[in-house]
Amino acid sequence: MLFHYIKQSLKHGAVSLVRRQVYFWMMVVVPLASSWFFFDLMNEGAVERVPVGIVDLDNTSLSRTLTRNLSAFKTVDV
């Protein structure tokens, strides 16, 4: 009896995927495309020494802390 409900639920989900293309795109195509994008992006290895420019016009303690924290990362070149 329980197997019947599981089978019915799976059938309903498959029919919904086929009938509404947005479900198919969001559950299948978009995750595959984004996975491919990030795997291709990292194909050459990890990113090192990304140049970052900071314009500090207010010179507050928050902006100085942010600049100091960004400078602490080894992957960021401020």
PDB file of C-alpha atoms in Angstrom, residues 3-74:
ATOM      1  CA  PHE A   3       4.643   1.573  -2.340  1.00  0.00           C
ATOM      2  CA  HIS A   4       1.541   2.600  -4.297  1.00  0.00           C
ATOM      3  CA  TYR A   5       1.571   6.094  -2.736  1.00  0.00           C
ATOM      4  CA  ILE A   6       5.285   6.517  -3.385  1.00  0.00           C
ATOM      5  CA  LYS A   7       4.842   5.427  -7.004  1.00  0.00           C
ATOM      6  CA  GLN A   8       1.888   7.788  -7.416  1.00  0.00           C
ATOM      7  CA  SER A   9       3.870  10.691  -5.941  1.00  0.00           C
ATOM      8  CA  LEU A  10       6.850  10.047  -8.214  1.00  0.00           C
ATOM      9  CA  LYS A  11       4.552   9.852 -11.229  1.00  0.00           C
ATOM     10  CA  HIS A  12       2.904  13.138 -10.254  1.00  0.00           C
ATOM     11  CA  GLY A  13       6.328  14.796  -9.887  1.00  0.00           C
ATOM     12  CA  ALA A  14       7.502  13.532 -13.273  1.00  0.00           C
ATOM     13  CA  VAL A  15       4.324  14.765 -14.955  1.00  0.00           C
ATOM     14  CA  SER A  16       4.770  18.177 -13.311  1.00  0.00           C
ATOM     15  CA  LEU A  17       8.345  18.370 -14.600  1.00  0.00           C
ATOM     16  CA  VAL A  18       7.191  17.630 -18.132  1.00  0.00           C
ATOM     17  CA  ARG A  19       4.162  19.923 -18.091  1.00  0.00           C
ATOM     18  CA  ARG A  20       5.817  22.966 -16.571  1.00  0.00           C
ATOM     19  CA  GLN A  21       9.072  23.771 -18.289  1.00  0.00           C
ATOM     20  CA  VAL A  22      10.172  26.172 -15.562  1.00  0.00           C
ATOM     21  CA  TYR A  23      10.324  23.246 -13.116  1.00  0.00           C
ATOM     22  CA  PHE A  24      12.496  21.286 -15.515  1.00  0.00           C
ATOM     23  CA  TRP A  25      14.794  24.248 -16.115  1.00  0.00           C
ATOM     24  CA  MET A  26      15.176  25.070 -12.426  1.00  0.00           C
ATOM     25  CA  MET A  27      15.644  21.491 -11.238  1.00  0.00           C
ATOM     26  CA  VAL A  28      17.770  20.080 -14.064  1.00  0.00           C
ATOM     27  CA  VAL A  29      19.180  22.586 -16.556  1.00  0.00           C
ATOM     28  CA  VAL A  30      20.182  25.468 -14.254  1.00  0.00           C
ATOM     29  CA  PRO A  31      22.063  23.284 -11.709  1.00  0.00           C
ATOM     30  CA  LEU A  32      23.898  21.451 -14.500  1.00  0.00           C
ATOM     31  CA  ALA A  33      24.791  24.698 -16.274  1.00  0.00           C
ATOM     32  CA  SER A  34      26.002  26.399 -13.096  1.00  0.00           C
ATOM     33  CA  SER A  35      28.032  23.327 -12.119  1.00  0.00           C
ATOM     34  CA  TRP A  36      29.655  23.280 -15.545  1.00  0.00           C
ATOM     35  CA  PHE A  37      30.381  27.028 -15.303  1.00  0.00           C
ATOM     36  CA  PHE A  38      32.150  26.780 -11.943  1.00  0.00           C
ATOM     37  CA  PHE A  39      34.050  23.598 -12.838  1.00  0.00           C
ATOM     38  CA  ASP A  40      35.247  25.271 -16.034  1.00  0.00           C
ATOM     39  CA  LEU A  41      36.157  28.425 -14.106  1.00  0.00           C
ATOM     40  CA  MET A  42      38.305  26.455 -11.650  1.00  0.00           C
ATOM     41  CA  ASN A  43      39.870  24.308 -14.367  1.00  0.00           C
ATOM     42  CA  GLU A  44      43.122  26.267 -14.251  1.00  0.00           C
ATOM     43  CA  GLY A  45      43.391  26.147 -10.457  1.00  0.00           C
ATOM     44  CA  ALA A  46      42.592  28.427  -7.579  1.00  0.00           C
ATOM     45  CA  VAL A  47      42.543  32.171  -8.052  1.00  0.00           C
ATOM     46  CA  GLU A  48      45.539  33.961  -6.534  1.00  0.00           C
ATOM     47  CA  ARG A  49      46.316  37.632  -5.947  1.00  0.00           C
ATOM     48  CA  VAL A  50      43.118  39.252  -7.234  1.00  0.00           C
ATOM     49  CA  PRO A  51      43.699  43.006  -7.589  1.00  0.00           C
ATOM     50  CA  VAL A  52      41.230  45.084  -5.546  1.00  0.00           C
ATOM     51  CA  GLY A  53      40.994  48.866  -5.423  1.00  0.00           C
ATOM     52  CA  ILE A  54      39.471  50.666  -2.428  1.00  0.00           C
ATOM     53  CA  VAL A  55      38.365  54.294  -2.483  1.00  0.00           C
ATOM     54  CA  ASP A  56      38.159  55.457   1.134  1.00  0.00           C
ATOM     55  CA  LEU A  57      36.676  58.948   1.104  1.00  0.00           C
ATOM     56  CA  ASP A  58      35.210  58.990   4.609  1.00  0.00           C
ATOM     57  CA  ASN A  59      38.222  57.497   6.467  1.00  0.00           C
ATOM     58  CA  THR A  60      36.076  56.033   9.246  1.00  0.00           C
ATOM     59  CA  SER A  61      37.092  53.202  11.537  1.00  0.00           C
ATOM     60  CA  LEU A  62      34.752  50.857   9.661  1.00  0.00           C
ATOM     61  CA  SER A  63      36.383  51.560   6.306  1.00  0.00           C
ATOM     62  CA  ARG A  64      39.870  51.183   7.791  1.00  0.00           C
ATOM     63  CA  THR A  65      38.851  47.866   9.383  1.00  0.00           C
ATOM     64  CA  LEU A  66      37.426  46.654   6.087  1.00  0.00           C
ATOM     65  CA  THR A  67      40.612  47.618   4.253  1.00  0.00           C
ATOM     66  CA  ARG A  68      42.780  45.915   6.868  1.00  0.00           C
ATOM     67  CA  ASN A  69      40.655  42.747   6.764  1.00  0.00           C
ATOM     68  CA  LEU A  70      40.783  42.597   2.973  1.00  0.00           C
ATOM     69  CA  SER A  71      44.548  43.066   3.039  1.00  0.00           C
ATOM     70  CA  ALA A  72      44.863  40.083   5.378  1.00  0.00           C
ATOM     71  CA  PHE A  73      43.626  37.655   2.714  1.00  0.00           C
ATOM     72  CA  LYS A  74      46.441  36.128   0.689  1.00  0.00           C
TER      73      LYS A  74
END
